[in-house]
Every structure is written in structure tokens, then in C-alpha cells.
Amino acid sequence: MKNSQQNRTYCLVTSCPDRVGIIAAVSQFIAQRGGSFEESNHHSDHDGQRFFMRNVIDANSLSISLAQFREQFAPLAQQLEMKWHIRDSDTPQNVVIFASHASHCLSDLLYRWHSGELNCDIPCVISNHENLRSIVEWYNIPFHYVPVDKGDKAPAFAKMNQIVTANSADTIVLARYMQIIPAELCRDYAGRLINIHHSFLPSFIGANPYQKAFDRGVKLIGATSHYVTEELDEGPIIEQDVIRVSHSCNKDDLVRLGRDVERAVLSKALRYHLQDRVMIQGNKTIVF
Amino acid sequence: MKNSQQNRTYCLVTSCPDRVGIIAAVSQFIAQRGGSFEESNHHSDHDGQRFFMRNVIDANSLSISLAQFREQFAPLAQQLEMKWHIRDSDTPQNVVIFASHASHCLSDLLYRWHSGELNCDIPCVISNHENLRSIVEWYNIPFHYVPVDKGDKAPAFAKMNQIVTANSADTIVLARYMQIIPAELCRDYAGRLINIHHSFLPSFIGANPYQKAFDRGVKLIGATSHYVTEELDEGPIIEQDVIRVSHSCNKDDLVRLGRDVERAVLSKALRYHLQDRVMIQGNKTIVF
Amino acid sequence: MKNSQQNRTYCLVTSCPDRVGIIAAVSQFIAQRGGSFEESNHHSDHDGQRFFMRNVIDANSLSISLAQFREQFAPLAQQLEMKWHIRDSDTPQNVVIFASHASHCLSDLLYRWHSGELNCDIPCVISNHENLRSIVEWYNIPFHYVPVDKGDKAPAFAKMNQIVTANSADTIVLARYMQIIPAELCRDYAGRLINIHHSFLPSFIGANPYQKAFDRGVKLIGATSHYVTEELDEGPIIEQDVIRVSHSCNKDDLVRLGRDVERAVLSKALRYHLQDRVMIQGNKTIVF
Amino acid sequence: MKNSQQNRTYCLVTSCPDRVGIIAAVSQFIAQRGGSFEESNHHSDHDGQRFFMRNVIDANSLSISLAQFREQFAPLAQQLEMKWHIRDSDTPQNVVIFASHASHCLSDLLYRWHSGELNCDIPCVISNHENLRSIVEWYNIPFHYVPVDKGDKAPAFAKMNQIVTANSADTIVLARYMQIIPAELCRDYAGRLINIHHSFLPSFIGANPYQKAFDRGVKLIGATSHYVTEELDEGPIIEQDVIRVSHSCNKDDLVRLGRDVERAVLSKALRYHLQDRVMIQGNKTIVF
């Protein structure tokens, strides 16, 4: 639904206390520097306290550099008490993917990245199993095998942290990585650590959601992509979807059908994230 | 999806321990009496212990009467240890509807009944509010106003029981009737008391599901029709569906959008129920 | 998806040749008069030639009256070569509905209007059949029976034109009105005459689309709401949706299932239209 | 929706003139040989002339071999004037895939095959471009490059025919193979040659359907999988689906979004075909 950006663009994302004149001030700032909008999105939260804005600007239309933009915009942003950032589409984010044994989400992300659907670099994939090495390396992406010792997970996560840091990861994606992420990593990557949970949250939190869905006899199963917080499966939801099932499906059918939903939902969530469409407010998201 | 039945049909519904030869025995019994099938559905539960079957027979093709069918089929059913019933499409069920203040589900059911989509009689509607009397009476259906005293609900339910009995209700539909149903009525109408809950169960059980959905920031909201049991919102699910929402929706938008899902889901569930498509197994349903 | 507007608002809708500074100029104009935005939508067409904007302004936040707004905005609009209008949410449009024999779309529109989902007045319903008089009058809406003589349709349409004019219709809705509309009325109500066609256009243009869909063996059937132009079923599409069907459906099942899609699609299209979300560009629509 | 088959099964598919007693005769035949049903589906066409049946039998429950089944069933089939076949799940079909430059459908089919979702062998892939060789060979599947000379396509198709024959292809899948298939191959593989068309047929037959969809301003785009006949895009439809688009999508967005629908629809159609769920009647399909 969200349209593609083919030209070089700058994406300016802001949030600030709501008041009269924010759009006017920002759009005038941009217009005075020749900026032409490719897309512009606004949202006031429902109690009218905070205002969110995303502006995609044709980079070539601007009379100033990105550095100059940052410098000149800062005083206005300060005056409006803004939280803001601006991103150059020609500087893709580094996305490190954590995977486990299951291949469907990882394969789908790699395929879409290779097809140009995901504007990012993937410096490496980390997994606690070896079985996906071959497909990752087919894409010429380094694969790091970091097994997790059930008795002492700390060394594995230390190792993973080191790889993440060495690769300057902007965003981490858990592509059905089945380990609970340490609180510290959750905090360090708040709003930049994306998970796919194989249920329609808040139904079936935790382990074995397909078994739970089968046992409850639901008529639709789903998947949820969310930012990871320290509370398991409770972080801000980015995207969800469902698929119809029936009494003729056994648990393995749910798993099979669910795979298609999981990979569709995760890839959409990541795409929105990479396009700076997702803003977090409290425990909810705005997805422009 | 389930096709319409325009001719007079008998619907034979059976469940029994699974073994070789059930379809053969039953279909031969019917064929020997000239019976022609309009539709035939089978299901073995997933541990292979129990077999479920629904056969819709062209009534005019049979060489015997319904009474004769029942008499002659009984020994075979006993031999196969069957639970079974057969229903004549020309003898529609009596469906009593309980409503409260909200009109959308009730209006939809009445409209569909009037259009011939629901093969049933509606001997009356019972409500604890007066506001829907006019639309009910426009359909020439008696309307009973039975207010519920919060301090002592027993008299109201006694009165409702009496009306239900007097109208020989086969099935009761709770069309957003917001009162908790007494355990005794749940038991008396087990498998014949249908509710619509305004969430995608098992998410958001109990009161104010739209507020809860808004607070959690889900990206889809849903509705669930289920048979009522003594445990609130825990009965066997008949049908569910969802609709997409976004950050731009406030709680009132969820309520408005949800109404369309609720009425679609409830009317489908009732239609399946009236066509004897729904069989209960444990706390789950088979919907042929 | 489109959120509700509960306060008094002014909706300013503009289109003009694309250039740098349009958002800045318009938002500054509004901010200088104290205007607070409830919603703001933008679109540049794909060859970058034309810019479309919709601004919903909190009426109470503005320091000037609607008349003053119109007067003061005119010079800016002229300078930007804009086509524009501004509408007060407290001045609902007059919507005249044309119906025929089928009740489902009409009943649904009346129900939603009565529920407050459609911000409009319905001064009357016109039909070439008498059968829907009772339900229309239940809503206290005048019903005009205008039969159409197959040999000479002109007198009927003259009569209908007269009723439309007498009721100051802003918009006309064809709620499964099965007559071809005279070219003159199409032109007079260009962009304000909404039809529901019972297929997923451009499939199955013209008569009997369900029969055609059945004959082709499609696995989904649909409905399309569009603005009426002189070319049958070729006008700008506002909204479409589909529903799954199967080999077990006969043509009557398609008709029954299709009714739900038709009424959902038509009511959404009308709601978008009444909220000034729909802008026409060539033979396509922008739906904010 | 269609459930997985994990055990060895025989799938018996029949069609014959409708009459009383077909189910009885066939199910008795199977029961007498100890056969236990995993699934059983029936359909009478809408004018009651022809009866279609699919029975999935637990192979281990049968007291006779597959060869004996064929021999013993033949007289009954003849008596009922049946067209029939029975397939052993342990003898997967040979599926040859034709691809062109686009990778999405081919990659998806290979991935699903590798994951065990498609019960078939893929003896080779044939393409008129070299670019997909690497991914095909990653799966250890032979890749045949057969370029097509626009001036004289006959030699290429002769070569492809030879490869198809050499690989004993049971079924051919056109995974976005963009060449028109010779009439002779259409006839030889009638009901076994599956195409994916990138529109919701019968809309936008022929070339450039996404451009046509963009130009028409539709609000949903779709994909259709069908058996290929000599008439372009007119063969029996197996599966269709759609995805929502908006005015903000340009043609490239439609192409990108459409890819997801195409691969989902094609993989479902092939899965149904491989499970013998699809029966052709005239120019339509029954999909059990």
C-alpha cells in the first residue's frame, strides 16, 4: 500500500507537543530551501497532546546539503520542542538478522532484499543453528554460527553483541529467533529490534502458539510483528495479519499456513520501519 | 461459501466412534431407500477416534417418510453407537433473539430472515430496553420488554425463561445482549445458545473489548460467534472474522468498524447452525 | 479506516498545478487564522503535474467565519491556479437515493444514516417499484414512486429530475437502480452521482454480472462503486471489494453472497464522498 | 485450508453421470477391502447431470495392492460409466517448470517444494533466460536454457518438448513464462499445464495487466492461476486472489504488490493440483 521511492530522498520524521502552526513552520522551512515533497503524513494523538509528522523530500530539489539541513533545522526543532531525525535514502540502514532453525522468514527477507524491496544492507546473519548457512551464503552474506548453551546463555549473547557492534547494526530483526533477548539488548535497541510472533497478539503469548490456537479451536490464525521490549510479546505492534483455518486443519497445517502469514507480516513491518513510517507512542505505533 | 438449499431436504447429522465402513453403511441405507444426496460432509477427528458426518438428502427422492426413516435408521445408528438427528428443511427452528440497546446485530438478523437467508421462525425478540421495539414490530414480530434489575436479576431471567419456553425456542441468539446468562440456561441450551463477542477471542475476554484493543494498539479488530457455556467467552467458537484498523482510528472508530464484523460473523454462525453444519466436539466446532 | 469527525470541522479540498511551496502557503494561511488541523492529506499525481490536498480544520479554532475564509482564501487560490471548495460539517449534503426492487443496498444506507455513520440528509427516496415504500417511510423519509415506461423513459426521468431539483440534491446514489441514467443527468451530476455495480469491474460490465461470473467460474466475486459517466460502468472507481466463492455455489448463492459486498462497498464509497475524501483525476479517483 | 497428508494414501478421483447409489457403491467397495478414509469430497454439478468424487484412502488400511485395486475397481467404474484414476502419494508427479526472467514465482515454488509443501519431483527447470540458473542449481535441480527466437519459435518449443518428454513430465507449470504456448502442447497437457496470470481474470487479459489496472484505477489488483487452453487466458480457473492498492501506488508498486499475490495463488493452485483436488468440468473447475 505504501508506495515505492525510487529517487534519492530525505525523510524527516518529527514529533512534538501539538500546537497551531507546526505544519506551516516546517513546510515553509522546506519550501524556502526549494524542497519538493514526495509524501507527507501527519497524526495528532487522540488526546491532542502530541503531533507526529513524516515528510519525504526530493533530495535533488533542495538547495542545501543534508548537513546544512540538519544545522539550519535544529533551532526550529528546538523551538517546537521536537524529537526528530532525517535520513538519506542513499544511506541504507544496516540490518542484522537473528535466525534459528526455521527458514521461512529468513529466506523471505533475503529474497526481498535481493529483489530490491528492502532498502537496507544486511551485513550478516547470526544463528544458533548451522542449517541455514548455505542459503545465506548463496546471497553472499556472512553467516555467524553462535550456539546458545541452555545452562549459560550469557557467553552467546556477549558474542552476538560483539558481532552486532562490529557490523554497526542500526536495526536487528528476529526472524523466528526463538531465544529470549537479554534486557540490555532490548534497551539498547529500543524501537530498532523487530520480532515476529506466530500468533495474533495478544492471543497466545509465549511458547507454542499454534498448539494453543489448535486447542482453542479458533477459525483464524495470525502473526504479529512488534518491537521487542523487556516484557515478552508485549511491545508496540507494527503489523498483524490472519489467515482462515478450519476443523480439517491439524496442528501441522496451522504451522504450514501460518508460515505464509509470518513472512508477509514480518517483511511488511521491516519495510515500514526502513522507510521511517513507524513512530512509537507509548506502547503503540503510528504507521504512516 | 455454503450453498443454498432450495428444495425440501432432510439433513442427517451423525457422530460415532470411527471405524471402517460407516460411510458405506449409511450411504447404502439411504441409497436403498432411493435417497439422493444434495451434499455430504465427513470429518475424522485428529486422533482418529470419532467420525462426524452430515448428509443432506433430497426429500422427494426418498421412498419413505421422515418418521419411517427415523424408525428404520435407529438400529443401524445403535449398532454404530451413533449420536444422530435428522431435520426436515420444511420444519424451521424457532429462534428467540435476546437484544439489548445496540441495534446492529438485531437489525441485520431480522433483515436477513426477512430476505429468506435464514431458514427459521422468529417467534419473538426479548430485550431489556424498549428502544428496538419499533423495528422489531415493523417485521411483525412480538417484542417483549424484560428489564433486568441489577440488584436481583433472577426475576427477569425467570420471566425470560417463561417466554422462551412458551415460544418453544429451539435456539437462542444473543444479539449483543450484554447480560451474563444464568448457568442453568447455559446448560439447558447447550449447543443451542449463540453469542457474538466483539473481539477476536481469546483476545479481550469480558467487558470493553474495543477499549482494550485500542489500548493494546492492535492493527486488526475482530468478532467471534460462539456457543455459550458457563465460562464467560470460553465456549466453542463457530465463526470469527477481523477488519483492519490503524493509528488514525480512535475508540469510536473501532466500535463503528467492529459493528460490521459483528453482524457478518453472527449471521454466518446462525446460518451455519440452522443448516446443521455445526457439530461440537469437546470445546471446538466442526463447521461443514 | 477513515476516522470519524465528531467536532464541527471545515473541510478544505484543493487541486492545482504542482510546484514548491503549496503546503507551506496553505498551512500558513490557516495557521495565521488560528486553524488547527484534524487531518491533512496530500497527493501528487504520478507524472508530478498536479497536486491534491485535503485539510480538515477544527472550526472552533479558526478566528474567522466560513464566509471570511472563503473571501480571504480566494486570492491565494487564484495565485496557485487552484480548483477548491470548503465544506462545513454542520451543513450536511442532501443525498437523494434512487432504488429499484432490491432492498439490500437501500436498507443498509438507511440503517447507517439512522445510526449516524453517514453525515447527510436524505430528503427522499425515488423508486420505480412500490415494494420498498414501507421501510423508507419507517425512517420518516418521503418515498416517490416513479414507474419507468420501457417504451418511453423520458417522462419518468423528467419527473425524477424535478424531484431531485425540488430537494436540492447535492449527491445522487443509485442503490441498485437498474435503469440507465440519461446523459444529461450524468453531466449535471458529474462527480456527484454514485453507482454500485455488482461485479469487480472491469470484469462483467453490463447486465447479469453474477450469471457471467458463474459461467466463467471465477473464485472470487466482487462489487464496485463508481461515479457514473455516460459510458456504462466505465466511470471513476471509488471503492471495490470481493468475496470468495466456490464450485459449490450456484448462481443464487453468488447473488446472496454478493449482496453483502455490494452494500459494504456502496456505503464506504458514499461515506468517503460525504467526507470529501474522493477527488477525481481523469477517469481515476484519489481517496484520502 | 486443505489439510496435509502425512501417511501413505491412495487418492481415488471419479466423475460419472449422477444417479442414486454412487457413494454407497464406491464406499462399500472400499470398506469391503478394509479401506479407511482420510478425506472424502463430493459434488453434483448444478444441473444434476454429473457427479464428482474424491476419496483419500489410508494405504495401509487396504487389504489389497494398488494394482489389485485398479483391476477390481474397473468393472464397477465401467458399470457407473466413470472417468477415474487413483494415485499413490508415494509416487509423486514429475513437475517441469517453465520460467522466464522474473524470479518470484519460481523461487517460491522451489522454496515450498524444498520445505515439503509440494508433494512432487521437479526433474528440471526450463527458461529462455540464464539469470535464474544459479538459484535453480542451488536446489540441485537441472536448469535448461532454451532461448526463444522471436522470428521462429518452433525450434525452441521442439527442444522444450523433447526435454519435457525426456523428463516424463506429468504436469507443466508456467511460472511467469511469458511466451504463448503452442496449441499442440496445450492439447497434449490439457488439464496438466498450469499458468499464473498477473490479473484478476477475466479483467486485463493479455499483455501488461498491471499497466491496464493502473490506467483503469482499480482499487484491488489480483492474480489468477488456470489451466492453459488454446485460447489465451481463457482456461479453467483454479485459484484467484487480490490485494488492495490505492491512488498512492504507481505502476511499479502494483508490480511489487502483485508479486506476492501471484506466488501465493500459483503455489496454492499447484498444491491443489498435486493433491488431485482439482477436477475440470467444461471450462470451470471443482476444487475440493
PDB file of C-alpha atoms in Angstrom, chain B residues 90-179:
ATOM      1  CA  ASP B  90     -39.726 -27.643   5.958  1.00  0.00           C
ATOM      2  CA  THR B  91     -39.793 -27.568   9.768  1.00  0.00           C
ATOM      3  CA  PRO B  92     -37.751 -24.457  10.539  1.00  0.00           C
ATOM      4  CA  GLN B  93     -36.324 -23.968  14.012  1.00  0.00           C
ATOM      5  CA  ASN B  94     -37.780 -21.427  16.420  1.00  0.00           C
ATOM      6  CA  VAL B  95     -35.125 -18.837  17.154  1.00  0.00           C
ATOM      7  CA  VAL B  96     -35.671 -16.431  20.041  1.00  0.00           C
ATOM      8  CA  ILE B  97     -33.384 -13.400  19.977  1.00  0.00           C
ATOM      9  CA  PHE B  98     -32.181 -11.584  23.087  1.00  0.00           C
ATOM     10  CA  ALA B  99     -31.130  -7.987  22.452  1.00  0.00           C
ATOM     11  CA  SER B 100     -30.107  -5.025  24.490  1.00  0.00           C
ATOM     12  CA  HIS B 101     -29.717  -1.414  23.400  1.00  0.00           C
ATOM     13  CA  ALA B 102     -27.464  -1.822  20.343  1.00  0.00           C
ATOM     14  CA  SER B 103     -29.384  -2.384  17.120  1.00  0.00           C
ATOM     15  CA  HIS B 104     -26.844  -3.513  14.554  1.00  0.00           C
ATOM     16  CA  CYS B 105     -26.840  -7.277  15.089  1.00  0.00           C
ATOM     17  CA  LEU B 106     -30.566  -7.495  15.682  1.00  0.00           C
ATOM     18  CA  SER B 107     -31.402  -5.381  12.620  1.00  0.00           C
ATOM     19  CA  ASP B 108     -29.120  -7.446  10.474  1.00  0.00           C
ATOM     20  CA  LEU B 109     -30.604 -10.757  11.610  1.00  0.00           C
ATOM     21  CA  LEU B 110     -34.136  -9.513  11.067  1.00  0.00           C
ATOM     22  CA  TYR B 111     -33.246  -8.191   7.618  1.00  0.00           C
ATOM     23  CA  ARG B 112     -31.641 -11.478   6.590  1.00  0.00           C
ATOM     24  CA  TRP B 113     -34.505 -13.508   7.990  1.00  0.00           C
ATOM     25  CA  HIS B 114     -36.958 -11.336   6.062  1.00  0.00           C
ATOM     26  CA  SER B 115     -34.865 -11.798   2.899  1.00  0.00           C
ATOM     27  CA  GLY B 116     -35.021 -15.569   3.238  1.00  0.00           C
ATOM     28  CA  GLU B 117     -31.355 -16.024   4.096  1.00  0.00           C
ATOM     29  CA  LEU B 118     -32.124 -17.642   7.452  1.00  0.00           C
ATOM     30  CA  ASN B 119     -34.381 -20.675   7.387  1.00  0.00           C
ATOM     31  CA  CYS B 120     -36.078 -20.240  10.774  1.00  0.00           C
ATOM     32  CA  ASP B 121     -39.060 -18.755  12.535  1.00  0.00           C
ATOM     33  CA  ILE B 122     -38.504 -15.890  14.959  1.00  0.00           C
ATOM     34  CA  PRO B 123     -41.394 -16.141  17.396  1.00  0.00           C
ATOM     35  CA  CYS B 124     -40.252 -13.149  19.438  1.00  0.00           C
ATOM     36  CA  VAL B 125     -37.473 -10.807  20.487  1.00  0.00           C
ATOM     37  CA  ILE B 126     -36.728 -10.156  24.163  1.00  0.00           C
ATOM     38  CA  SER B 127     -34.891  -7.037  25.283  1.00  0.00           C
ATOM     39  CA  ASN B 128     -34.025  -5.244  28.494  1.00  0.00           C
ATOM     40  CA  HIS B 129     -34.527  -1.935  26.669  1.00  0.00           C
ATOM     41  CA  GLU B 130     -37.514  -0.501  24.829  1.00  0.00           C
ATOM     42  CA  ASN B 131     -35.671   1.273  22.035  1.00  0.00           C
ATOM     43  CA  LEU B 132     -35.756  -1.556  19.489  1.00  0.00           C
ATOM     44  CA  ARG B 133     -39.460  -2.300  19.783  1.00  0.00           C
ATOM     45  CA  SER B 134     -40.390  -0.314  16.701  1.00  0.00           C
ATOM     46  CA  ILE B 135     -38.087  -2.049  14.234  1.00  0.00           C
ATOM     47  CA  VAL B 136     -38.979  -5.486  15.620  1.00  0.00           C
ATOM     48  CA  GLU B 137     -42.680  -4.794  15.305  1.00  0.00           C
ATOM     49  CA  TRP B 138     -42.168  -3.485  11.759  1.00  0.00           C
ATOM     50  CA  TYR B 139     -41.275  -7.092  10.954  1.00  0.00           C
ATOM     51  CA  ASN B 140     -44.483  -8.234  12.717  1.00  0.00           C
ATOM     52  CA  ILE B 141     -42.506  -9.995  15.394  1.00  0.00           C
ATOM     53  CA  PRO B 142     -43.650  -9.750  19.027  1.00  0.00           C
ATOM     54  CA  PHE B 143     -41.331  -7.734  21.232  1.00  0.00           C
ATOM     55  CA  HIS B 144     -41.021  -8.463  24.961  1.00  0.00           C
ATOM     56  CA  TYR B 145     -39.536  -5.840  27.214  1.00  0.00           C
ATOM     57  CA  VAL B 146     -37.952  -7.540  30.230  1.00  0.00           C
ATOM     58  CA  PRO B 147     -35.877  -5.069  32.238  1.00  0.00           C
ATOM     59  CA  VAL B 148     -33.132  -6.536  34.394  1.00  0.00           C
ATOM     60  CA  ASP B 149     -32.772  -5.287  37.944  1.00  0.00           C
ATOM     61  CA  LYS B 150     -29.067  -5.084  38.695  1.00  0.00           C
ATOM     62  CA  GLY B 151     -29.628  -5.924  42.298  1.00  0.00           C
ATOM     63  CA  ASP B 152     -31.738  -9.017  41.578  1.00  0.00           C
ATOM     64  CA  LYS B 153     -31.571 -10.467  38.093  1.00  0.00           C
ATOM     65  CA  ALA B 154     -33.412 -13.682  38.939  1.00  0.00           C
ATOM     66  CA  PRO B 155     -36.936 -12.410  38.273  1.00  0.00           C
ATOM     67  CA  ALA B 156     -36.001 -11.123  34.826  1.00  0.00           C
ATOM     68  CA  PHE B 157     -34.423 -14.409  33.862  1.00  0.00           C
ATOM     69  CA  ALA B 158     -37.385 -16.344  35.212  1.00  0.00           C
ATOM     70  CA  LYS B 159     -39.621 -14.229  33.018  1.00  0.00           C
ATOM     71  CA  MET B 160     -37.345 -14.735  30.004  1.00  0.00           C
ATOM     72  CA  ASN B 161     -37.250 -18.479  30.600  1.00  0.00           C
ATOM     73  CA  GLN B 162     -41.000 -18.499  30.611  1.00  0.00           C
ATOM     74  CA  ILE B 163     -41.164 -16.643  27.279  1.00  0.00           C
ATOM     75  CA  VAL B 164     -38.531 -18.920  25.777  1.00  0.00           C
ATOM     76  CA  THR B 165     -40.496 -21.979  26.856  1.00  0.00           C
ATOM     77  CA  ALA B 166     -43.823 -20.586  25.727  1.00  0.00           C
ATOM     78  CA  ASN B 167     -42.327 -19.983  22.296  1.00  0.00           C
ATOM     79  CA  SER B 168     -40.768 -23.441  22.055  1.00  0.00           C
ATOM     80  CA  ALA B 169     -37.387 -21.956  21.284  1.00  0.00           C
ATOM     81  CA  ASP B 170     -35.030 -24.391  19.600  1.00  0.00           C
ATOM     82  CA  THR B 171     -32.201 -21.900  19.553  1.00  0.00           C
ATOM     83  CA  ILE B 172     -31.462 -18.653  21.395  1.00  0.00           C
ATOM     84  CA  VAL B 173     -29.329 -15.922  19.852  1.00  0.00           C
ATOM     85  CA  LEU B 174     -27.684 -13.229  21.960  1.00  0.00           C
ATOM     86  CA  ALA B 175     -27.558 -10.292  19.541  1.00  0.00           C
ATOM     87  CA  ARG B 176     -25.279  -8.144  21.703  1.00  0.00           C
ATOM     88  CA  TYR B 177     -27.347  -8.963  24.801  1.00  0.00           C
ATOM     89  CA  MET B 178     -24.966  -7.675  27.418  1.00  0.00           C
ATOM     90  CA  GLN B 179     -26.074  -9.667  30.456  1.00  0.00           C
TER      91      GLN B 179
END
